[in-house]
Every structure is written in C-alpha cells, then in structure tokens.
Short mmCIF file of C-alpha atoms in Angstrom, two decimals:
data_model
loop_
_atom_site.label_atom_id
_atom_site.label_comp_id
_atom_site.label_asym_id
_atom_site.label_seq_id
_atom_site.Cartn_x
_atom_site.Cartn_y
_atom_site.Cartn_z
CA UNK A 8 -1.52 0.09 -5.35
CA UNK A 9 -3.84 -1.14 -8.07
CA UNK A 10 -6.06 -3.89 -6.57
CA UNK A 11 -7.36 -6.86 -8.54
CA UNK A 12 -11.01 -6.97 -9.11
CA UNK A 13 -11.05 -10.34 -7.31
CA UNK A 14 -9.80 -8.79 -4.04
CA UNK A 15 -12.71 -8.10 -1.72
CA UNK A 16 -13.22 -4.51 -0.89
CA UNK A 17 -14.39 -4.74 2.74
CA UNK A 18 -11.52 -4.64 5.16
CA UNK A 19 -10.25 -7.03 7.86
CA UNK A 20 -9.95 -5.97 11.45
CA UNK A 21 -7.41 -3.00 11.88
CA UNK A 22 -4.01 -3.90 10.92
CA UNK A 23 -0.77 -2.38 11.94
CA UNK A 24 1.76 -0.54 9.75
CA UNK A 25 4.52 -2.34 8.09
CA UNK A 26 7.90 -2.76 9.92
CA UNK A 27 9.53 -2.43 6.40
CA UNK A 28 13.03 -1.05 6.34
CA UNK A 29 13.49 2.71 6.42
CA UNK A 30 14.17 4.67 3.31
CA UNK A 31 17.87 5.09 4.14
CA UNK A 32 18.24 1.35 3.79
CA UNK A 33 16.15 0.52 0.93
CA UNK A 34 15.90 3.23 -1.80
CA UNK A 35 17.43 1.47 -4.88
CA UNK A 36 19.84 2.93 -7.15
CA UNK A 37 18.63 4.46 -10.37
CA UNK A 38 18.96 2.18 -13.29
CA UNK A 39 17.90 2.07 -17.05
CA UNK A 40 16.62 -1.41 -16.82
CA UNK A 41 13.51 -2.96 -15.31
CA UNK A 42 15.62 -5.50 -13.42
CA UNK A 43 14.65 -5.74 -9.63
CA UNK A 44 16.38 -3.49 -7.44
CA UNK A 45 15.63 -5.62 -4.42
CA UNK A 46 18.15 -8.36 -4.92
CA UNK A 47 20.70 -6.42 -2.68
CA UNK A 48 18.20 -6.05 0.20
CA UNK A 49 19.10 -7.39 3.56
CA UNK A 50 17.07 -6.89 6.70
CA UNK A 51 18.09 -3.65 8.59
CA UNK A 52 19.55 -3.81 12.22
CA UNK A 53 16.19 -2.77 13.54
CA UNK A 54 14.93 -6.14 12.24
CA UNK A 55 17.55 -8.16 13.47
CA UNK A 56 16.38 -8.61 16.92
CA UNK A 57 12.84 -9.38 15.99
CA UNK A 58 11.88 -13.15 16.62
CA UNK A 59 10.75 -15.45 13.74
CA UNK A 60 8.98 -18.58 15.17
CA UNK A 61 11.07 -21.62 14.66
CA UNK A 62 14.28 -22.17 12.83
CA UNK A 63 15.22 -23.42 9.37
CA UNK A 64 12.70 -26.00 7.95
CA UNK A 65 14.50 -29.23 8.15
CA UNK A 66 14.00 -32.64 6.71
CA UNK A 67 14.94 -34.88 3.73
CA UNK A 68 12.21 -33.35 1.51
CA UNK A 69 12.26 -29.79 0.27
CA UNK A 70 9.62 -27.50 1.98
CA UNK A 71 6.58 -26.97 -0.22
CA UNK A 72 5.43 -23.55 -1.25
CA UNK A 73 1.78 -22.78 -2.27
CA UNK A 74 1.90 -20.40 -5.14
CA UNK A 75 -1.42 -18.56 -5.62
CA UNK A 76 -1.88 -16.74 -8.99
CA UNK A 77 -0.06 -16.48 -12.36
CA UNK A 78 3.37 -17.90 -12.89
CA UNK A 79 6.42 -15.37 -12.39
CA UNK A 80 7.21 -13.25 -15.37
CA UNK A 81 9.93 -10.86 -14.47
CA UNK A 82 12.67 -12.59 -12.18
CA UNK A 83 13.70 -16.02 -13.72
CA UNK A 84 17.08 -16.15 -12.06
CA UNK A 85 15.68 -15.52 -8.57
CA UNK A 86 12.86 -18.02 -9.36
CA UNK A 87 15.33 -20.61 -10.35
CA UNK A 88 17.15 -20.25 -6.92
CA UNK A 89 13.70 -20.27 -5.27
CA UNK A 90 12.74 -23.61 -7.15
CA UNK A 91 15.83 -25.40 -6.09
CA UNK A 92 15.15 -24.73 -2.33
CA UNK A 93 11.49 -25.67 -2.56
CA UNK A 94 8.69 -27.67 -4.16
CA UNK A 95 6.35 -25.25 -5.68
CA UNK A 96 2.80 -26.11 -6.13
CA UNK A 97 0.41 -23.83 -8.16
CA UNK A 98 -3.22 -24.60 -8.01
CA UNK A 99 -5.23 -23.88 -11.03
CA UNK A 100 -7.81 -21.06 -11.53
CA UNK A 101 -10.73 -23.41 -10.65
CA UNK A 102 -8.81 -24.66 -7.46
CA UNK A 103 -8.25 -21.03 -6.26
CA UNK A 104 -12.06 -20.23 -6.24
CA UNK A 105 -13.16 -20.18 -2.58
CA UNK A 106 -15.30 -23.25 -2.23
CA UNK A 107 -12.78 -25.54 -4.03
CA UNK A 108 -9.81 -23.77 -2.44
CA UNK A 109 -11.37 -24.13 1.05
CA UNK A 110 -12.15 -27.94 0.42
CA UNK A 111 -8.65 -28.54 -0.81
CA UNK A 112 -7.30 -27.11 2.33
CA UNK A 113 -9.52 -29.39 4.42
CA UNK A 114 -8.46 -32.32 2.41
CA UNK A 115 -4.68 -31.34 2.61
CA UNK A 116 -4.55 -31.51 -1.09
CA UNK A 117 -1.28 -29.78 -1.12
CA UNK A 118 0.23 -31.36 2.10
CA UNK A 119 1.91 -29.73 4.81
CA UNK A 120 3.20 -26.70 2.81
CA UNK A 121 5.55 -24.09 4.58
CA UNK A 122 4.73 -20.80 2.81
CA UNK A 123 2.22 -19.02 0.64
CA UNK A 124 3.40 -17.06 -2.23
CA UNK A 125 1.21 -14.44 -4.16
CA UNK A 126 3.60 -12.54 -6.68
CA UNK A 127 0.77 -10.58 -8.47
CA UNK A 128 -2.30 -8.37 -7.44
CA UNK A 129 -4.27 -9.34 -10.69
CA UNK A 130 -4.49 -13.04 -9.83
CA UNK A 131 -4.31 -15.12 -6.65
CA UNK A 132 -7.13 -13.46 -4.92
CA UNK A 133 -9.90 -15.81 -6.33
CA UNK A 134 -10.50 -17.28 -2.84
CA UNK A 135 -11.52 -13.92 -1.32
CA UNK A 136 -10.85 -12.65 2.02
CA UNK A 137 -8.23 -14.36 4.10
CA UNK A 138 -10.54 -14.37 7.21
CA UNK A 139 -10.87 -16.84 10.17
CA UNK A 140 -12.49 -19.50 7.81
CA UNK A 141 -9.54 -19.88 5.51
CA UNK A 142 -6.80 -19.24 8.13
CA UNK A 143 -8.06 -21.93 10.40
CA UNK A 144 -7.86 -24.38 7.57
CA UNK A 145 -4.19 -23.78 6.94
CA UNK A 146 -1.84 -26.66 8.19
CA UNK A 147 0.47 -25.74 11.28
CA UNK A 148 3.41 -26.10 9.08
CA UNK A 149 2.73 -22.59 7.31
CA UNK A 150 5.47 -20.02 8.52
CA UNK A 151 5.20 -17.37 6.01
CA UNK A 152 2.54 -15.66 3.53
CA UNK A 153 4.36 -13.19 1.20
CA UNK A 154 2.35 -11.24 -1.17
CA UNK A 155 2.27 -8.42 -3.70
CA UNK A 156 0.76 -5.15 -2.96
CA UNK A 157 1.17 -2.55 -0.29
CA UNK A 158 -2.08 -2.80 1.47
CA UNK A 159 -3.13 -5.91 3.34
CA UNK A 160 -6.68 -5.20 4.38
CA UNK A 161 -7.96 -8.21 2.52
CA UNK A 162 -6.14 -10.41 4.93
CA UNK A 163 -6.43 -10.69 8.78
CA UNK A 164 -2.95 -10.41 9.57
CA UNK A 165 -3.53 -10.63 13.47
CA UNK A 166 -5.07 -13.86 12.97
CA UNK A 167 -2.05 -15.17 10.73
CA UNK A 168 0.33 -13.94 13.36
CA UNK A 169 -1.47 -15.60 16.09
CA UNK A 170 -1.23 -18.92 14.03
CA UNK A 171 2.49 -18.29 13.86
CA UNK A 172 2.54 -17.04 10.20
CA UNK A 173 4.49 -13.99 9.31
CA UNK A 174 2.70 -11.84 6.69
CA UNK A 175 4.93 -9.83 4.30
CA UNK A 176 3.72 -7.22 2.01
CA UNK A 177 5.09 -5.71 -1.09
CA UNK A 178 5.14 -2.10 0.13
CA UNK A 179 8.91 -1.72 -0.34
CA UNK A 180 8.67 -2.31 -4.07
CA UNK A 181 5.73 0.05 -4.56
CA UNK A 182 7.10 3.04 -2.63
CA UNK A 183 8.80 4.57 -5.75
CA UNK A 184 5.78 4.36 -7.99
CA UNK A 185 3.28 5.39 -5.32
CA UNK A 186 5.27 8.51 -4.17
CA UNK A 187 5.85 9.60 -7.80
CA UNK A 188 2.06 9.44 -8.55
CA UNK A 189 1.36 11.23 -5.07
CA UNK A 190 3.73 14.14 -6.39
CA UNK A 191 1.75 14.25 -9.66
CA UNK A 192 -1.53 14.47 -7.45
CA UNK A 193 -0.11 17.21 -5.16
CA UNK A 194 0.86 19.37 -8.12
CA UNK A 195 -2.61 18.85 -9.65
CA UNK A 196 -4.22 20.38 -6.52
CA UNK A 197 -1.84 23.47 -6.47
CA UNK A 198 -2.22 23.99 -10.35
CA UNK A 199 -5.89 23.23 -10.38
CA UNK A 200 -5.12 20.61 -13.34
CA UNK A 201 -8.68 18.96 -13.19
CA UNK A 202 -10.14 22.56 -14.26
CA UNK A 203 -7.37 23.10 -16.89
CA UNK A 204 -7.69 19.43 -18.30
CA UNK A 205 -11.54 19.66 -18.26
CA UNK A 206 -11.49 23.01 -19.96
CA UNK A 207 -9.28 21.82 -22.72
CA UNK A 208 -10.93 18.51 -23.17
CA UNK A 209 -14.40 20.27 -23.49
CA UNK A 210 -13.65 21.33 -27.16
CA UNK A 211 -15.12 24.69 -26.24
CA UNK A 212 -13.16 27.63 -27.36
CA UNK A 213 -14.83 29.78 -24.70
CA UNK A 214 -14.02 27.22 -21.85
CA UNK A 215 -10.52 27.29 -23.17
CA UNK A 216 -10.18 31.17 -23.08
CA UNK A 217 -11.99 31.40 -19.74
CA UNK A 218 -9.48 28.88 -18.17
CA UNK A 219 -6.57 30.58 -19.80
CA UNK A 220 -7.71 33.94 -18.39
CA UNK A 221 -8.75 32.85 -14.91
CA UNK A 222 -6.66 29.77 -13.91
CA UNK A 223 -3.61 32.08 -12.85
CA UNK A 224 -5.43 33.61 -9.92
CA UNK A 225 -6.21 30.17 -8.37
CA UNK A 226 -2.60 28.57 -9.13
CA UNK A 227 0.17 28.35 -6.84
CA UNK A 228 3.78 27.26 -6.69
CA UNK A 229 4.71 24.31 -4.38
CA UNK A 230 7.83 26.14 -2.72
CA UNK A 231 7.15 27.26 0.72
CA UNK A 232 3.78 25.56 1.07
CA UNK A 233 3.18 23.26 4.06
CA UNK A 234 2.63 19.63 3.10
CA UNK A 235 1.17 17.43 5.91
CA UNK A 236 1.77 13.72 5.63
CA UNK A 237 -0.38 11.33 7.45
CA UNK A 238 1.88 8.41 7.76
CA UNK A 239 5.66 8.30 7.42
CA UNK A 240 6.43 4.73 6.18
CA UNK A 241 8.24 3.87 3.01
CA UNK A 242 5.84 5.76 0.90
CA UNK A 243 5.52 8.83 3.08
CA UNK A 244 9.35 8.98 3.40
CA UNK A 245 9.77 9.16 -0.23
CA UNK A 246 7.05 11.74 -0.75
CA UNK A 247 8.69 13.83 2.01
CA UNK A 248 12.35 13.74 0.37
CA UNK A 249 10.97 14.63 -3.04
CA UNK A 250 8.71 17.37 -2.01
CA UNK A 251 11.47 18.94 0.38
CA UNK A 252 14.46 18.43 -1.70
CA UNK A 253 12.90 19.01 -5.19
CA UNK A 254 9.98 21.44 -4.40
CA UNK A 255 11.15 23.33 -1.35
CA UNK A 256 8.01 22.49 0.58
CA UNK A 257 7.82 22.54 4.30
CA UNK A 258 7.01 19.00 5.24
CA UNK A 259 5.23 18.05 8.47
CA UNK A 260 3.85 14.52 9.40
CA UNK A 261 1.93 12.70 12.01
CA UNK A 262 2.58 9.07 12.63
CA UNK A 263 1.74 6.72 15.51
CA UNK A 264 5.34 5.57 15.11
CA UNK A 265 7.66 8.74 15.69
CA UNK A 266 10.67 8.56 13.51
CA UNK A 267 14.33 9.20 14.77
CA UNK A 268 15.53 12.73 14.60
CA UNK A 269 18.29 11.81 12.12
CA UNK A 270 15.64 10.36 9.69
CA UNK A 271 13.36 13.48 10.06
CA UNK A 272 16.37 15.75 9.26
CA UNK A 273 17.41 13.71 6.27
CA UNK A 274 13.82 14.00 4.87
CA UNK A 275 13.35 17.55 5.88
CA UNK A 276 10.25 16.45 7.94
CA UNK A 277 9.00 17.67 11.36
CA UNK A 278 6.56 15.78 13.41
CA UNK A 279 3.19 16.92 14.76
CA UNK A 280 1.84 15.26 17.76
CA UNK A 281 -1.61 14.57 16.34
CA UNK A 282 -3.78 14.82 13.32
CA UNK A 283 -5.54 18.07 14.24
CA UNK A 284 -2.06 19.87 14.69
CA UNK A 285 -1.02 18.67 11.30
CA UNK A 286 -4.08 19.56 9.47
CA UNK A 287 -4.65 22.91 10.81
CA UNK A 288 -1.13 23.95 9.45
CA UNK A 289 -1.12 22.07 6.01
CA UNK A 290 -1.72 23.80 2.72
CA UNK A 291 -2.14 20.17 1.43
CA UNK A 292 -2.82 16.75 3.35
CA UNK A 293 -1.64 13.63 1.97
CA UNK A 294 -2.96 10.33 3.28
CA UNK A 295 -0.25 7.66 3.13
CA UNK A 296 -1.19 5.36 6.08
CA UNK A 297 -2.55 1.87 6.41
CA UNK A 298 -6.43 1.34 6.18
CA UNK A 299 -6.33 0.13 9.79
CA UNK A 300 -6.01 3.67 10.95
CA UNK A 301 -9.79 4.01 10.58
CA UNK A 302 -11.75 6.88 9.09
CA UNK A 303 -9.59 9.96 9.43
CA UNK A 304 -11.10 12.54 7.05
CA UNK A 305 -14.88 13.25 8.25
CA UNK A 306 -16.88 16.35 8.92
CA UNK A 307 -15.10 16.93 12.24
CA UNK A 308 -11.54 16.81 10.77
CA UNK A 309 -12.58 18.66 7.61
CA UNK A 310 -13.35 21.56 9.93
CA UNK A 311 -9.55 21.80 10.91
CA UNK A 312 -8.52 22.36 7.35
CA UNK A 313 -7.37 25.91 6.29
CA UNK A 314 -9.59 27.53 3.86
CA UNK A 315 -8.70 26.78 0.47
CA UNK A 316 -6.47 23.64 1.69
CA UNK A 317 -6.21 20.49 -0.41
CA UNK A 318 -6.16 16.75 0.08
CA UNK A 319 -4.64 13.80 -1.63
CA UNK A 320 -5.36 10.15 -0.91
CA UNK A 321 -2.97 7.42 -2.21
CA UNK A 322 -3.77 5.22 0.82
CA UNK A 323 -7.37 3.63 1.18
CA UNK A 324 -10.81 5.06 0.32
CA UNK A 325 -12.14 3.80 3.64
CA UNK A 326 -9.97 6.50 5.40
CA UNK A 327 -12.25 9.17 4.00
CA UNK A 328 -15.90 10.25 4.50
CA UNK A 329 -16.53 11.04 0.67
CA UNK A 330 -19.94 12.84 1.30
CA UNK A 331 -18.40 15.04 3.83
CA UNK A 332 -15.52 15.74 1.52
CA UNK A 333 -17.94 16.69 -1.30
CA UNK A 334 -19.62 19.01 1.03
CA UNK A 335 -16.42 20.80 1.65
CA UNK A 336 -15.63 21.11 -1.91
CA UNK A 337 -19.09 22.19 -2.87
CA UNK A 338 -19.07 24.72 -0.28
CA UNK A 339 -15.77 26.20 -1.35
CA UNK A 340 -14.07 25.27 1.89
CA UNK A 341 -11.34 23.12 0.09
CA UNK A 342 -9.70 24.23 -3.23
CA UNK A 343 -9.34 20.69 -4.54
CA UNK A 344 -8.79 17.05 -4.06
CA UNK A 345 -6.92 14.26 -5.83
CA UNK A 346 -8.10 10.70 -4.97
CA UNK A 347 -6.50 7.60 -6.44
CA UNK A 348 -8.52 5.45 -4.09
CA UNK A 349 -12.26 5.30 -3.29
CA UNK A 350 -14.59 3.94 -0.55
CA UNK A 351 -16.72 1.93 -2.95
CA UNK A 352 -14.27 0.79 -5.65
CA UNK A 353 -14.85 0.39 -8.62
CA UNK A 354 -17.46 3.03 -8.11
CA UNK A 355 -16.30 6.44 -7.41
CA UNK A 356 -18.63 8.82 -5.40
CA UNK A 357 -21.27 10.49 -7.72
CA UNK A 358 -20.80 13.83 -6.05
CA UNK A 359 -17.14 13.63 -6.38
CA UNK A 360 -17.48 12.59 -9.89
CA UNK A 361 -19.50 15.66 -10.60
CA UNK A 362 -16.59 17.92 -9.60
CA UNK A 363 -13.92 15.95 -11.65
CA UNK A 364 -13.72 18.58 -14.32
CA UNK A 365 -13.21 21.41 -11.76
CA UNK A 366 -11.94 20.64 -8.18
CA UNK A 367 -11.44 16.75 -8.07
CA UNK A 368 -8.69 14.59 -9.94
CA UNK A 369 -9.99 11.18 -9.57
CA UNK A 370 -7.91 8.09 -10.81
CA UNK A 371 -8.48 4.14 -10.77
CA UNK A 372 -6.31 2.87 -7.90
CA UNK A 373 -3.14 3.44 -10.12
CA UNK A 374 -0.60 4.83 -8.03
CA UNK A 375 1.56 1.79 -7.62
CA UNK A 376 0.86 0.25 -10.89
CA UNK A 377 4.19 0.26 -12.95
CA UNK A 378 6.23 -2.53 -14.52
CA UNK A 379 9.10 -1.73 -12.01
CA UNK A 380 6.62 -2.17 -9.10
CA UNK A 381 5.49 -5.62 -10.31
CA UNK A 382 9.16 -6.67 -10.96
CA UNK A 383 9.80 -5.90 -7.45
CA UNK A 384 6.60 -7.45 -5.95
CA UNK A 385 7.84 -10.85 -7.46
CA UNK A 386 11.31 -10.45 -6.21
CA UNK A 387 10.49 -9.27 -2.63
CA UNK A 388 8.00 -12.00 -2.05
CA UNK A 389 10.40 -14.76 -3.01
CA UNK A 390 13.14 -13.13 -0.84
CA UNK A 391 10.79 -12.96 2.24
CA UNK A 392 10.02 -16.61 1.80
CA UNK A 393 13.62 -17.64 1.17
CA UNK A 394 14.76 -15.70 4.30
CA UNK A 395 12.03 -17.08 6.70
CA UNK A 396 12.36 -20.61 5.82
CA UNK A 397 16.02 -20.49 6.14
CA UNK A 398 15.57 -19.40 9.77
CA UNK A 399 16.35 -15.69 9.04
CA UNK A 400 14.33 -12.30 9.30
CA UNK A 401 11.65 -11.26 6.87
CA UNK A 402 12.33 -8.11 4.86
CA UNK A 403 8.98 -6.66 5.07
CA UNK A 404 6.81 -8.13 7.84
CA UNK A 405 3.57 -6.35 9.10
CA UNK A 406 2.38 -8.59 11.89
CA UNK A 407 5.53 -9.30 14.15
CA UNK A 408 4.00 -7.88 17.24
CA UNK A 409 1.37 -10.76 17.21
CA UNK A 410 4.03 -13.34 16.73
CA UNK A 411 5.95 -11.89 19.53
CA UNK A 412 2.93 -11.98 21.78
CA UNK A 413 2.28 -15.79 20.72
CA UNK A 414 5.92 -16.50 21.35
CA UNK A 415 5.77 -15.26 25.08
CA UNK A 416 2.47 -17.10 25.94
#
C-alpha cells in the first residue's frame, strides 16, 4: 500500500498477521461506482467468539473519537452516522507534529477519548512511530485504533493490545487493488516486460529490433507455471484465486496459519510445510505477508530458487536482502523480479536500479493506491470504531491475541 512520506520506515517489533475475514466472506460485488463495498460487511463467525475488552461505552456524553489526518472525502453518509454517535475531535497539522502531539496527550487536551481514527495514509502520520512513548501517554479510555493501510509496522500493535486497545488495519479494503497489481507484476516477470519496455523507451531502432527478435525465447505463458505465495491472507487469497482461475497457474502457498481445506479447494491452492519446500518448486515466488515475518529472502533462501525463477514483492522491502537479490540477478540465477516495495524507501537499491531496463520492474509502493481502496479505508475504519465502541466485534483486528492475554491475567 502506498505509504505516506511522514510514516517512518523503521519497523516496530514483529507483528502478527491480520485476522481479517476470509475472502469468501468479504469479496465485494462488482460495481460501476466508487461507492464503498464495505457497508454490508459484518464480522465472520470465526470472529464472533473473540473477546473485546469491555462493553459498550456508556454515559451521558457521547464517546470522543480522535481523528488524525485529513477530513473524510468519500463516505459522507457513513460519516453522518459516525458523527451522530461520537464527538469527533480533529487536531490540526501543527498539533499532530510529534512534540506538540505528545504534549497534548500529557495535558489531556482532548480529554478521555475512546478511539483513534486515521482514514488516510497521506496524512495522520505526522507524529511518527506509535511506540512506547506515545502509547504510554494514551488515556485508559482508548478502546480502538482504526487506520488506513494494510501494513502496520509503524505502530507497536503488541503494546497497544497490552494496553487494551484493538488495532484494526485497512487490509480488507486494499486486497483487490494489491492483488491486481501483483498480477501485473507476475505477468511482467514471465513476459520480460522491463526489457521490452526499456528497449522501446530507449528510442533506439537497433534496441527495438533486437528486443523484437530475442524476447520470444525468454518469454513464457503463465498457464501451468507454479506460483508460490508466501502468505495467504486477504491479498494472497485474491492472488491465488485470480491466478488459478484466470491464468491456469498451479498455486502453492506457505503460511504460518494453515487454511481450511475447503478454502484451499476454492482458491485452487495447496499448502507447503515450509518456505524452502515452497520456493524449490515455484517458477515465481510472491511475497504477500506482514513485515513481522522478518527477512525471508536472503543468500540462503535464494539458493533454493529454481534456475530462472522469479520474485515479486508487494509486501514490505524489509523482507528481502536486496544486495543478495542483486547478486542472483547479475549472476543470471533469477530470470527477473518485480518489486513494489523497497528496503530504504524512497530510495530503491542502486544495483537493482541498474537492472530496471532488463530484469527488474521497480515501482513506488503503488500496489494499493487506488480511489476505491481509499474509499474502503475510510468506510472500514469508521465501521471498526462503531462496532467496538458499541460492544461488538471489530472487522479487521490484528492484535487480538495480546488483548486475550491481558484479559486472562
């Protein structure tokens, strides 16, 4: 998902995967409008038994919601409902800068608010990393933090959970856009699009003719190729379904959370016991797992790749040792890569940049960046807050295991 420049790149301690609803319960119906598909979403039965600390927020006054970032843009009807239930307080840009923001929390400038609402990626991150310093300053009244974005490595979700705060991400809203983008990147690696595009864009007639003559021998159809998905959450499930059903790919996956057999059958996906087993049999490996998984692709794991295999990353740059990846490309061990995310954003690795016209497709953390995604971010964040503060279940929580641990202490 496209991150804001004001969101810090260093990651928090490892964070778990989202317990978002599975694809079968969440994929929206096709529509010709940009209206949010999320209004009909309700928690799945799997979530019904998960505890949320406390009941509905009670009292004569409406609960206060701290809105960090720009005003909502896309869902006025939902916001009207939201604003009737809560007093929404929105600090200005100056108040959101870290020193001022931290002081405001110390001073209880916004009182005992019950929720934090961040509907956009581009704003609302001015205070920087949500670490122990900021989280310790939050009033005990806070019950839920609902934010745009799929990744949550800019917030310590374990500390939030231990303080009794449910963190909800926007991964459900971004799954369609990120999976579509991943498909384009997968195709680019099999059809050597970086080379084709670079040759045409060079303006050289000789480069054009050479590419026209030579690209065929390096290009392959997707049908029958093995796609290895690292992670089978909302995004991975949509990639699996699209690649299996539309392109006839053989889809395998590895996930720390094994999926039910009925879902595997529906997606046309089979499980591998570990990363090595997955990588060794894959013609293209796609990273679609949270950053908390640690560095997955390094010199050791790159040795497992088939000669001429491919790598796509739509997750986080921190998952990949980019110099080891450049070594594999320069030595011809990998046919190509497509990377939407990078270890040192906004600065792609120089060695990979040098391969951008031949073996590497590099983009600017764009995979989730569509209008429809942002419509969904807004809607989903409001629905999460309304559900939790009414005493119900969140739609897209990512840290319930730490709330459960606290509840049993």
